[in-house]
Amino acid sequence: MAVSRSDDYNGLGAVIAATREAGGDHFGRAMVGWLRGHVGFDHCVVFGYRGAARPPLLFETFSPAESHVFVALYQEGPYLLDPFHHAAVERKEGFRRMRELAPDRFYASEYYRSYYSQTKLAEEVGFFVPLQGKDALVLSLMRLRASGPFGTADARLLRDMAPAVISLVRLRWPGLPADEPATTPRDEAAAVPSEFDRAHIWKSLSLTSREKQVVDLVLQGHSTESIARALRIVPGTVKVHRRNIYRKLKIKSQAGLFARFVEIIDAQIG
């Protein structure tokens, strides 16, 4: 898409002006308009991330029906298994494609089949913005299956635009809104290490610390080999852990494991 220099400056000027506006909608619409002048996409959403807490929604372009899947269902617990959530909490910065962050078995995982496939996305990309303290934002751009994934040239252009996007997002949101407190208890949040070991989610189960780590990685979509590399153990040991986990939880498959995850999240929300 050809964009004249004056149109680009006007669009960027509107985004800069919107950083001073109250609320996120004016800024979000201006940012979407500027980005769409360069690359086509179907939706944009901005989430804030603060550890394992429920992520606040800061901006969206979804219809009410779409928002139910992309926002309401996501905030109920699936965000904990989202590669974008992991990258944000790990304080990655810059432009990333989902395919760059997703575990090797992500697209075959129960999380993908049970939740992510409902989004009907061809691809999701994001601008990752670490904020003050341990907070972070992600501005995501999405293309539906009917539109197809982002092309190589589109991704390259968005990557080049990342420094400007990140700077503008930080101007608009120097921190997460104060009216969106973390839902994780203060003492529990403090116990979460910097690399975001979320095994504490499974604290109610009779699993060892290592088994909790394996559970978390399995649900994210890591293969046995990928888990072994992440935990620096041999694949055979991972298989032993998985057998023990399934026996203790009285399940027989990853689908059963995901169902237990949903039960735990529902109980925490309730």
XYZ file of N, CA and C in Angstrom:
810
model
N 0.847 -1.190 0.000
C 0.000 0.000 0.000
C 0.885 1.245 0.000
N 0.701 2.084 -0.985
C 1.512 3.295 -1.096
C 0.970 4.369 -0.158
N 1.859 4.988 0.595
C 1.473 6.041 1.528
C 2.341 7.252 1.258
N 1.705 8.407 1.016
C 2.484 9.607 0.757
C 3.137 10.082 2.035
N 4.224 10.844 1.865
C 4.936 11.346 3.042
C 4.037 12.249 3.883
N 3.217 13.085 3.243
C 2.355 13.987 4.010
C 1.287 13.215 4.761
N 0.710 12.163 4.122
C -0.296 11.350 4.812
C 0.316 10.644 6.016
N 1.557 10.157 5.829
C 2.218 9.457 6.923
C 2.473 10.415 8.082
N 2.949 11.603 7.786
C 3.187 12.590 8.839
C 1.882 12.986 9.531
N 0.812 13.166 8.742
C -0.472 13.531 9.338
C -0.982 12.425 10.266
N -0.841 11.169 9.801
C -1.282 10.050 10.630
C -0.470 9.938 11.899
N 0.835 10.099 11.792
C 1.696 10.037 12.965
C 1.405 11.202 13.906
N 1.133 12.379 13.325
C 0.788 13.535 14.149
C -0.478 13.308 14.948
N -1.440 12.618 14.351
C -2.689 12.320 15.064
C -2.438 11.376 16.228
N -1.537 10.414 16.042
C -1.208 9.489 17.126
C -0.527 10.237 18.268
N 0.421 11.097 17.920
C 1.137 11.869 18.939
C 0.169 12.744 19.730
N -0.751 13.405 19.021
C -1.729 14.254 19.697
C -2.619 13.428 20.623
N -2.944 12.200 20.197
C -3.851 11.355 20.980
C -3.201 10.820 22.246
N -1.877 10.866 22.348
C -1.227 10.388 23.576
C -1.623 11.238 24.775
N -2.121 12.439 24.511
C -2.493 13.338 25.603
C -3.975 13.259 25.950
N -4.727 12.450 25.184
C -6.168 12.331 25.410
C -6.460 11.372 26.560
N -7.549 11.633 27.272
C -7.983 10.718 28.333
C -8.559 9.453 27.708
N -8.377 8.330 28.378
C -8.883 7.066 27.848
C -7.996 6.550 26.732
N -8.235 5.322 26.308
C -7.378 4.724 25.290
C -7.983 4.665 23.913
N -9.291 4.935 23.778
C -9.942 4.738 22.489
C -9.441 5.699 21.421
N -9.285 6.981 21.767
C -8.822 7.963 20.781
C -7.420 7.606 20.304
N -6.552 7.282 21.247
C -5.197 6.889 20.888
C -5.213 5.608 20.059
N -6.005 4.629 20.479
C -6.073 3.367 19.755
C -6.539 3.553 18.326
N -7.578 4.341 18.141
C -8.089 4.581 16.777
C -7.054 5.301 15.920
N -6.357 6.262 16.507
C -5.331 6.981 15.752
C -4.177 6.052 15.384
N -3.761 5.197 16.314
C -2.686 4.244 16.051
C -3.100 3.255 14.960
N -4.327 2.741 15.050
C -4.826 1.814 14.031
C -4.837 2.483 12.665
N -5.284 3.730 12.608
C -5.317 4.446 11.337
C -3.930 4.619 10.744
N -2.965 4.961 11.591
C -1.590 5.140 11.109
C -1.001 3.822 10.629
N -1.158 2.765 11.408
C -0.602 1.469 11.025
C -1.267 0.924 9.758
N -2.580 1.117 9.641
C -3.283 0.629 8.447
C -2.884 1.390 7.198
N -2.299 2.551 7.373
C -1.769 3.263 6.218
C -0.544 2.589 5.637
N 0.014 1.616 6.377
C 1.210 0.900 5.940
C 0.954 -0.582 5.689
N 0.156 -1.205 6.573
C -0.052 -2.655 6.511
C -1.517 -2.962 6.797
N -2.076 -3.884 6.053
C -3.455 -4.272 6.278
C -3.585 -5.295 7.403
N -4.630 -5.133 8.218
C -4.922 -6.111 9.273
C -6.387 -5.967 9.637
N -6.923 -6.971 10.330
C -8.353 -6.992 10.643
C -8.677 -6.426 12.016
N -7.832 -6.695 12.999
C -8.134 -6.248 14.357
C -6.883 -5.802 15.090
N -7.124 -4.979 16.105
C -6.060 -4.543 17.000
C -6.592 -4.620 18.426
N -5.739 -5.074 19.345
C -6.112 -5.114 20.750
C -4.880 -4.789 21.587
N -5.096 -4.091 22.696
C -4.008 -3.764 23.612
C -4.362 -4.312 24.994
N -3.509 -5.196 25.508
C -3.667 -5.738 26.857
C -2.483 -5.297 27.710
N -2.751 -5.097 28.989
C -1.688 -4.887 29.962
C -1.418 -6.198 30.674
N -0.174 -6.409 31.072
C 0.187 -7.651 31.758
C 0.964 -7.327 33.027
N 0.559 -8.012 34.102
C 1.200 -7.831 35.403
C 1.276 -9.198 36.070
N 2.350 -9.925 35.796
C 2.499 -11.260 36.361
C 1.357 -12.163 35.950
N 0.858 -12.946 36.904
C -0.220 -13.890 36.632
C -1.599 -13.264 36.773
N -1.660 -11.952 37.038
C -2.943 -11.294 37.237
C -3.752 -11.238 35.942
N -5.050 -11.131 36.086
C -5.958 -10.983 34.949
C -5.562 -9.730 34.165
N -5.298 -9.854 32.860
C -4.789 -8.709 32.100
C -5.876 -7.685 31.778
N -5.663 -6.420 32.111
C -6.649 -5.396 31.765
C -6.666 -5.122 30.263
N -7.858 -4.918 29.725
C -8.038 -4.527 28.331
C -7.927 -3.009 28.248
N -7.079 -2.513 27.347
C -6.885 -1.072 27.192
C -7.470 -0.541 25.891
N -7.603 -1.408 24.879
C -8.184 -0.986 23.599
C -8.521 -2.227 22.793
N -9.607 -2.150 22.004
C -9.980 -3.252 21.118
C -10.754 -2.720 19.927
N -10.767 -3.488 18.840
C -11.545 -3.139 17.650
C -12.579 -4.220 17.332
N -12.870 -5.119 18.271
C -13.755 -6.242 18.016
C -15.226 -5.855 18.098
N -16.056 -6.627 17.396
C -17.496 -6.546 17.590
C -17.824 -7.197 18.928
N -19.032 -7.001 19.466
C -19.371 -7.647 20.742
C -19.201 -9.165 20.715
N -19.603 -9.810 19.624
C -19.466 -11.267 19.536
C -18.003 -11.671 19.509
N -17.190 -10.937 18.758
C -15.759 -11.233 18.695
C -15.085 -10.948 20.031
N -15.524 -9.892 20.694
C -14.923 -9.519 21.971
C -15.140 -10.602 23.023
N -16.234 -11.330 22.910
C -16.492 -12.412 23.866
C -15.372 -13.443 23.816
N -14.913 -13.776 22.595
C -13.852 -14.772 22.441
C -12.482 -14.167 22.716
N -12.199 -13.029 22.073
C -10.858 -12.448 22.143
C -10.551 -11.796 23.487
N -11.577 -11.350 24.206
C -11.349 -10.620 25.454
C -11.917 -11.369 26.662
N -13.252 -11.551 26.699
C -13.882 -12.125 27.884
C -13.374 -13.535 28.184
N -13.396 -14.418 27.191
C -12.913 -15.784 27.411
C -11.416 -15.797 27.705
N -10.668 -14.967 27.002
C -9.220 -14.888 27.193
C -8.881 -14.506 28.620
N -9.591 -13.511 29.160
C -9.306 -13.022 30.504
C -9.703 -14.015 31.596
N -10.513 -15.008 31.252
C -10.944 -15.984 32.247
C -9.864 -16.998 32.601
N -8.771 -17.034 31.830
C -7.708 -17.982 32.154
C -6.797 -18.375 31.020
N -7.305 -18.474 29.770
C -6.417 -18.864 28.672
C -5.199 -17.965 28.490
N -5.274 -16.717 28.946
C -4.119 -15.830 28.815
C -2.872 -16.416 29.460
N -3.064 -17.247 30.491
C -1.922 -17.827 31.192
C -1.109 -18.757 30.310
N -1.708 -19.257 29.217
C -1.016 -20.156 28.305
C -0.641 -19.466 26.993
N -0.879 -18.186 26.899
C -0.635 -17.422 25.676
C 0.857 -17.090 25.543
N 1.491 -17.439 24.413
C 2.899 -17.075 24.218
C 3.147 -15.570 24.335
N 2.157 -14.746 23.940
C 2.329 -13.302 24.063
C 2.382 -12.893 25.541
N 1.571 -13.526 26.361
C 1.606 -13.242 27.798
C 2.968 -13.599 28.378
N 3.479 -14.753 28.014
C 4.803 -15.173 28.494
C 5.875 -14.155 28.104
N 5.869 -13.768 26.831
C 6.891 -12.842 26.344
C 6.790 -11.491 27.047
N 5.566 -11.036 27.304
C 5.374 -9.752 27.971
C 5.899 -9.797 29.401
N 5.561 -10.862 30.133
C 5.999 -10.971 31.522
C 7.512 -11.168 31.602
N 8.090 -11.800 30.583
C 9.546 -11.955 30.522
C 10.233 -10.673 30.054
N 9.407 -9.625 29.804
C 9.876 -8.278 29.458
C 10.640 -8.224 28.138
N 10.155 -9.001 27.189
C 10.691 -8.859 25.834
C 10.214 -7.528 25.275
N 11.006 -6.955 24.400
C 10.655 -5.665 23.809
C 10.828 -5.736 22.300
N 9.934 -5.048 21.579
C 10.043 -5.000 20.126
C 8.885 -5.696 19.448
N 9.073 -5.962 18.170
C 8.043 -6.608 17.354
C 8.290 -8.107 17.307
N 7.227 -8.896 17.500
C 7.331 -10.340 17.432
C 6.122 -10.919 16.690
N 6.360 -12.007 15.937
C 5.277 -12.771 15.340
C 4.970 -13.948 16.268
N 3.710 -14.379 16.270
C 3.350 -15.517 17.107
C 4.232 -16.715 16.806
N 4.518 -16.950 15.543
C 5.319 -18.121 15.157
C 6.734 -18.063 15.733
N 7.209 -16.856 16.075
C 8.538 -16.723 16.669
C 8.545 -17.070 18.155
N 7.378 -16.976 18.797
C 7.293 -17.154 20.244
C 6.659 -18.481 20.659
N 5.824 -19.037 19.790
C 5.050 -20.220 20.164
C 5.951 -21.442 20.348
N 5.667 -22.292 21.352
C 6.402 -23.550 21.525
C 6.241 -24.455 20.310
N 7.071 -25.481 20.227
C 7.111 -26.308 19.019
C 5.837 -27.109 18.784
N 5.056 -27.368 19.835
C 3.802 -28.108 19.663
C 2.584 -27.237 19.957
N 2.758 -25.926 19.876
C 1.676 -24.998 20.207
C 0.435 -25.250 19.352
N 0.610 -25.401 18.047
C -0.532 -25.514 17.141
C -1.198 -26.892 17.209
N -0.627 -27.804 17.976
C -1.240 -29.105 18.210
C -1.656 -29.263 19.676
N -1.509 -28.199 20.452
C -1.793 -28.281 21.887
C -3.295 -28.244 22.153
N -3.675 -28.720 23.327
C -5.085 -28.674 23.720
C -5.541 -27.234 23.887
N -4.660 -26.353 24.336
C -4.981 -24.926 24.441
C -5.352 -24.369 23.073
N -4.576 -24.721 22.056
C -4.873 -24.226 20.716
C -6.206 -24.777 20.223
N -6.425 -26.078 20.414
C -7.665 -26.695 19.934
C -8.882 -26.184 20.703
N -8.745 -26.011 22.015
C -9.896 -25.665 22.845
C -10.201 -24.171 22.867
N -9.156 -23.341 22.770
C -9.412 -21.893 22.824
C -8.944 -21.158 21.573
N -7.658 -21.237 21.261
C -7.091 -20.343 20.256
C -7.733 -20.525 18.886
N -8.126 -21.749 18.545
C -8.741 -21.978 17.234
C -10.069 -21.241 17.089
N -10.714 -20.910 18.224
C -11.976 -20.165 18.170
C -11.789 -18.756 17.602
N -10.583 -18.227 17.684
C -10.327 -16.878 17.194
C -10.333 -16.800 15.673
N -10.142 -17.934 15.003
C -10.131 -17.997 13.531
C -9.069 -17.074 12.935
N -7.925 -16.995 13.618
C -6.842 -16.136 13.149
C -5.918 -16.879 12.191
N -5.474 -16.164 11.174
C -4.401 -16.680 10.328
C -3.060 -16.363 10.968
N -2.974 -15.181 11.607
C -1.725 -14.803 12.276
C -1.975 -13.649 13.231
N -1.175 -13.628 14.284
C -1.157 -12.531 15.253
C 0.278 -12.078 15.427
N 0.475 -10.759 15.418
C 1.790 -10.187 15.670
C 1.624 -9.139 16.760
N 2.720 -8.770 17.408
C 2.584 -7.829 18.505
C 3.785 -6.934 18.703
N 3.503 -5.757 19.262
C 4.544 -4.834 19.720
C 4.600 -4.964 21.240
N 5.743 -5.380 21.766
C 5.907 -5.660 23.186
C 6.578 -4.476 23.861
N 5.918 -3.988 24.921
C 6.339 -2.733 25.546
C 6.497 -2.910 27.053
N 7.712 -3.161 27.562
C 7.914 -3.188 29.011
C 7.669 -1.804 29.604
N 7.010 -1.767 30.768
C 6.709 -0.506 31.439
C 7.450 -0.439 32.764
N 7.061 0.506 33.609
C 7.699 0.658 34.916
C 7.497 -0.603 35.749
N 8.454 -0.884 36.603
C 8.357 -2.058 37.443
C 8.365 -3.323 36.610
N 7.400 -4.220 36.863
C 7.312 -5.470 36.117
C 6.141 -5.491 35.140
N 5.460 -4.343 34.990
C 4.317 -4.273 34.088
C 4.757 -4.242 32.634
N 3.846 -4.602 31.740
C 4.124 -4.576 30.307
C 2.812 -4.429 29.547
N 2.926 -3.973 28.314
C 1.792 -3.885 27.395
C 2.130 -4.631 26.124
N 1.088 -5.135 25.462
C 1.261 -5.690 24.128
C 0.174 -5.117 23.232
N 0.596 -4.488 22.153
C -0.321 -4.029 21.119
C -0.302 -5.084 20.022
N -1.395 -5.820 19.886
C -1.462 -6.929 18.936
C -2.218 -6.526 17.681
N -1.712 -6.971 16.547
C -2.397 -6.834 15.258
C -2.755 -8.233 14.778
N -3.967 -8.385 14.259
C -4.466 -9.708 13.899
C -5.011 -9.734 12.474
N -4.743 -10.856 11.811
C -5.328 -11.097 10.500
C -6.100 -12.403 10.553
N -7.367 -12.350 10.137
C -8.216 -13.529 10.132
C -7.836 -14.459 8.986
N -8.352 -15.691 9.051
C -8.005 -16.677 8.028
C -8.389 -16.205 6.638
N -9.503 -15.483 6.519
C -9.936 -14.993 5.208
C -8.935 -14.005 4.613
N -8.180 -13.324 5.459
C -7.195 -12.343 4.998
C -5.826 -12.962 4.755
N -5.560 -14.088 5.414
C -4.248 -14.724 5.288
C -3.233 -14.084 6.201
N -2.093 -14.736 6.402
C -1.061 -14.218 7.319
C -0.379 -12.970 6.767
N 0.375 -12.298 7.631
C 1.158 -11.142 7.201
C 2.263 -11.613 6.259
N 2.498 -10.843 5.215
C 3.573 -11.170 4.292
C 4.929 -10.806 4.877
N 5.969 -11.297 4.250
C 7.327 -11.018 4.717
C 7.621 -9.521 4.708
N 7.185 -8.839 3.637
C 7.416 -7.393 3.536
C 6.639 -6.640 4.616
N 5.405 -7.086 4.901
C 4.606 -6.457 5.953
C 5.295 -6.597 7.309
N 5.755 -7.810 7.608
C 6.416 -8.045 8.895
C 7.688 -7.218 9.018
N 8.434 -7.113 7.913
C 9.664 -6.324 7.941
C 9.351 -4.851 8.211
N 8.295 -4.342 7.585
C 7.919 -2.946 7.774
C 7.466 -2.699 9.210
N 6.650 -3.601 9.756
C 6.194 -3.448 11.135
C 7.355 -3.510 12.114
N 8.325 -4.364 11.822
C 9.512 -4.447 12.682
C 10.277 -3.120 12.649
N 10.356 -2.501 11.481
C 11.041 -1.210 11.360
C 10.290 -0.111 12.103
N 8.960 -0.243 12.166
C 8.137 0.770 12.830
C 8.092 0.573 14.347
N 8.592 -0.549 14.827
C 8.457 -0.900 16.242
C 8.989 0.175 17.198
N 10.180 0.761 16.979
C 10.656 1.774 17.933
C 9.682 2.942 18.095
N 9.087 3.399 16.987
C 8.130 4.504 17.070
C 6.864 4.072 17.787
N 6.354 2.881 17.450
C 5.135 2.385 18.099
C 5.349 2.250 19.603
N 6.457 1.658 19.994
C 6.744 1.444 21.413
C 6.857 2.770 22.157
N 7.533 3.733 21.572
C 7.676 5.048 22.210
C 6.320 5.724 22.390
N 5.466 5.634 21.384
C 4.143 6.260 21.457
C 3.261 5.559 22.491
N 3.317 4.245 22.524
C 2.526 3.498 23.508
C 2.968 3.867 24.924
N 4.272 4.008 25.134
C 4.763 4.392 26.470
C 4.320 5.804 26.841
N 4.225 6.690 25.861
C 3.733 8.032 26.144
C 2.284 7.993 26.610
N 1.496 7.147 25.930
C 0.071 7.066 26.290
C -0.135 6.306 27.598
N 0.592 5.204 27.773
C 0.444 4.381 28.977
C 1.802 4.189 29.644
N 2.270 5.155 30.426
C 3.550 4.974 31.125
C 3.489 3.879 32.183
N 2.286 3.514 32.594
C 2.072 2.416 33.532
C 0.670 1.889 33.349
N 0.369 0.746 33.946
C -0.979 0.201 33.854
C -1.925 1.031 34.714
N -3.196 1.094 34.336
C -4.164 1.883 35.104
C -4.213 1.441 36.557
N -4.313 2.417 37.449
C -4.342 2.113 38.875
C -5.612 1.396 39.283
N -6.666 1.508 38.449
C -7.927 0.855 38.804
C -7.991 -0.579 38.313
N -6.843 -1.132 37.885
C -6.772 -2.533 37.472
C -5.772 -3.253 38.366
N -6.104 -3.476 39.638
C -5.148 -4.107 40.551
C -4.874 -5.548 40.177
N -3.684 -6.024 40.506
C -3.353 -7.425 40.267
C -4.247 -8.296 41.135
N -4.731 -9.415 40.569
C -5.612 -10.308 41.303
C -4.824 -11.349 42.078
N -3.507 -11.441 41.823
C -2.677 -12.379 42.561
C -2.388 -11.807 43.941
N -2.570 -12.564 45.017
C -2.259 -12.060 46.348
C -0.839 -11.513 46.420
N -0.654 -10.476 47.222
C 0.636 -9.790 47.270
C 1.788 -10.733 47.629
N 1.586 -11.588 48.640
C 2.682 -12.465 49.053
C 2.951 -13.529 47.997
N 1.911 -13.936 47.275
C 2.109 -14.944 46.240
C 2.810 -14.340 45.033
N 2.426 -13.097 44.688
C 3.062 -12.449 43.550
C 4.536 -12.229 43.811
N 4.876 -11.885 45.053
C 6.271 -11.631 45.377
C 7.112 -12.884 45.273
N 6.442 -14.056 45.392
C 7.178 -15.311 45.355
C 7.467 -15.773 43.933
N 6.838 -15.112 42.939
C 7.036 -15.528 41.552
C 8.384 -15.012 41.074
N 9.294 -15.885 40.633
C 10.605 -15.438 40.206
C 10.549 -14.632 38.919
N 11.649 -13.938 38.608
C 11.663 -13.015 37.482
C 11.405 -13.698 36.155
N 11.789 -14.966 36.022
C 11.557 -15.645 34.752
C 10.127 -16.152 34.634
N 9.281 -15.820 35.635
C 7.856 -16.130 35.625
C 7.599 -17.624 35.613
N 8.038 -18.278 36.651
C 7.710 -19.676 36.889
C 6.300 -19.720 37.471
N 5.311 -20.092 36.666
C 3.932 -20.033 37.105
C 3.461 -21.360 37.680
N 4.373 -22.190 38.116
C 3.979 -23.473 38.687
C 3.113 -23.294 39.931
N 3.119 -22.075 40.537
C 2.296 -21.855 41.714
C 0.808 -22.019 41.427
N 0.419 -21.955 40.141
C -0.977 -22.160 39.772
C -1.449 -23.539 40.211
N -0.507 -24.495 40.261
C -0.849 -25.882 40.570
C -0.611 -26.224 42.042
N -0.503 -25.207 42.889
C -0.140 -25.458 44.282
C -1.154 -26.323 45.017
N -2.411 -26.358 44.548
C -3.439 -27.138 45.232
C -3.348 -28.631 44.932
N -2.491 -29.022 43.996
C -2.374 -30.421 43.608
C -1.164 -31.073 44.271
N -1.215 -32.376 44.392
C -0.139 -33.109 45.061
C 0.980 -33.428 44.086
N 1.561 -32.379 43.509
C 2.641 -32.531 42.543
C 3.932 -31.970 43.127
N 5.052 -32.517 42.693
C 6.343 -31.971 43.086
C 6.590 -30.674 42.326
N 7.574 -29.916 42.750
C 7.910 -28.662 42.071
C 8.252 -28.912 40.605
N 9.019 -29.968 40.333
C 9.384 -30.279 38.955
C 8.164 -30.690 38.135
N 7.267 -31.460 38.748
C 6.064 -31.872 38.035
C 5.190 -30.677 37.688
N 5.137 -29.692 38.578
C 4.366 -28.479 38.291
C 4.964 -27.729 37.101
N 6.287 -27.692 37.017
C 6.931 -27.050 35.871
C 6.612 -27.791 34.579
N 6.627 -29.110 34.635
C 6.323 -29.920 33.452
C 4.878 -29.688 33.009
N 3.954 -29.662 33.968
C 2.546 -29.404 33.652
C 2.405 -28.089 32.905
N 3.041 -27.053 33.423
C 2.940 -25.727 32.821
C 3.457 -25.736 31.385
N 4.585 -26.391 31.160
C 5.181 -26.423 29.821
C 4.363 -27.279 28.858
N 3.808 -28.373 29.350
C 2.948 -29.209 28.502
C 1.748 -28.402 28.023
N 1.109 -27.688 28.923
C -0.081 -26.917 28.572
C 0.227 -25.785 27.600
N 1.435 -25.237 27.692
C 1.817 -24.174 26.761
C 1.992 -24.696 25.334
N 2.264 -25.990 25.195
C 2.457 -26.559 23.872
C 3.866 -27.008 23.582
N 4.646 -27.270 24.622
C 6.013 -27.759 24.439
C 6.004 -29.274 24.269
N 6.822 -29.777 23.361
C 7.002 -31.215 23.194
C 7.888 -31.749 24.317
N 7.990 -33.074 24.405
C 8.865 -33.692 25.404
C 10.294 -33.197 25.252
N 10.766 -33.118 24.005
C 12.142 -32.668 23.753
C 12.320 -31.205 24.156
N 11.333 -30.377 23.863
C 11.416 -28.961 24.213
C 11.410 -28.771 25.729
N 10.592 -29.554 26.432
C 10.568 -29.484 27.895
C 11.918 -29.898 28.470
N 12.484 -30.948 27.898
C 13.793 -31.413 28.369
C 14.846 -30.319 28.227
N 14.828 -29.607 27.101
C 15.800 -28.517 26.897
C 15.553 -27.385 27.893
N 14.278 -27.047 28.097
C 13.955 -25.931 28.992
C 14.356 -26.225 30.433
N 14.181 -27.472 30.861
C 14.464 -27.839 32.250
C 15.842 -28.475 32.424
N 16.554 -28.643 31.308
C 17.903 -29.215 31.324
C 17.910 -30.619 31.923
N 16.974 -31.416 31.456
C 16.910 -32.817 31.839
C 16.764 -33.644 30.565
N 16.856 -34.956 30.674
C 16.766 -35.796 29.476
C 15.299 -36.086 29.171
N 14.961 -36.331 27.896
C 13.563 -36.596 27.518
C 12.936 -37.752 28.293
N 13.727 -38.786 28.601
C 13.186 -39.907 29.355
C 12.659 -39.498 30.714
N 13.352 -38.554 31.342
C 12.900 -38.059 32.650
C 11.597 -37.280 32.513
N 11.469 -36.525 31.427
C 10.213 -35.802 31.178
C 9.058 -36.787 31.054
N 9.283 -37.886 30.335
C 8.227 -38.886 30.166
C 7.827 -39.499 31.501
N 8.797 -39.735 32.357
C 8.492 -40.256 33.688
C 7.638 -39.260 34.468
N 8.018 -37.988 34.422
C 7.237 -36.950 35.105
C 5.806 -36.917 34.585
N 5.649 -37.007 33.261
C 4.307 -36.951 32.677
C 3.466 -38.139 33.132
N 4.066 -39.311 33.168
C 3.318 -40.492 33.633
C 2.883 -40.310 35.091
N 3.791 -39.790 35.908
C 3.458 -39.570 37.317
C 2.363 -38.509 37.479
N 2.438 -37.474 36.674
C 1.426 -36.410 36.718
C 0.053 -36.970 36.354
N -0.012 -37.718 35.265
C -1.289 -38.275 34.835
C -1.850 -39.223 35.889
N -0.971 -40.006 36.512
C -1.424 -40.941 37.546
C -1.973 -40.180 38.751
N -1.247 -39.168 39.216
C -1.679 -38.410 40.385
C -2.991 -37.659 40.131
N -3.151 -37.134 38.923
C -4.351 -36.361 38.607
C -5.488 -37.235 38.087
N -5.187 -38.532 37.919
C -6.186 -39.502 37.436
C -6.741 -39.089 36.079
N -5.829 -38.764 35.171
C -6.191 -38.408 33.805
C -5.379 -39.276 32.850
N -5.746 -39.241 31.579
C -5.085 -40.101 30.605
C -4.559 -39.357 29.382
N -4.771 -38.045 29.312
C -4.384 -37.325 28.100
C -4.152 -35.854 28.405
N -3.617 -35.151 27.397
C -3.432 -33.711 27.529
C -4.781 -33.006 27.621
N -5.807 -33.576 26.978
C -7.152 -33.001 27.075
C -7.623 -33.016 28.529
N -7.336 -34.130 29.220
C -7.694 -34.203 30.632
C -6.926 -33.206 31.463
N -5.658 -32.984 31.113
C -4.832 -32.012 31.823
C -5.379 -30.600 31.628
N -5.770 -30.281 30.401
C -6.329 -28.957 30.121
C -7.643 -28.774 30.873
N -8.442 -29.841 30.957
C -9.707 -29.754 31.691
C -9.452 -29.444 33.167
N -8.416 -30.052 33.746
C -8.072 -29.756 35.133
C -7.619 -28.314 35.282
N -6.860 -27.812 34.308
C -6.431 -26.422 34.308
C -7.646 -25.491 34.339
N -8.634 -25.776 33.486
C -9.849 -24.951 33.435
C -10.576 -24.995 34.770
N -10.650 -26.184 35.388
C -11.302 -26.315 36.688
C -10.610 -25.444 37.742
N -9.297 -25.464 37.743
C -8.531 -24.694 38.723
C -8.742 -23.204 38.527
N -8.688 -22.760 37.277
C -8.892 -21.336 36.993
C -10.314 -20.910 37.379
N -11.314 -21.734 37.044
C -12.694 -21.410 37.408
C -12.847 -21.283 38.915
N -12.187 -22.182 39.654
C -12.274 -22.144 41.115
C -11.622 -20.879 41.671
N -10.517 -20.441 41.065
C -9.831 -19.239 41.532
C -10.669 -17.999 41.263
N -11.325 -17.981 40.077
C -12.173 -16.829 39.735
C -13.403 -16.792 40.623
N -13.954 -18.014 40.866
C -15.149 -18.095 41.705
C -14.855 -17.693 43.142
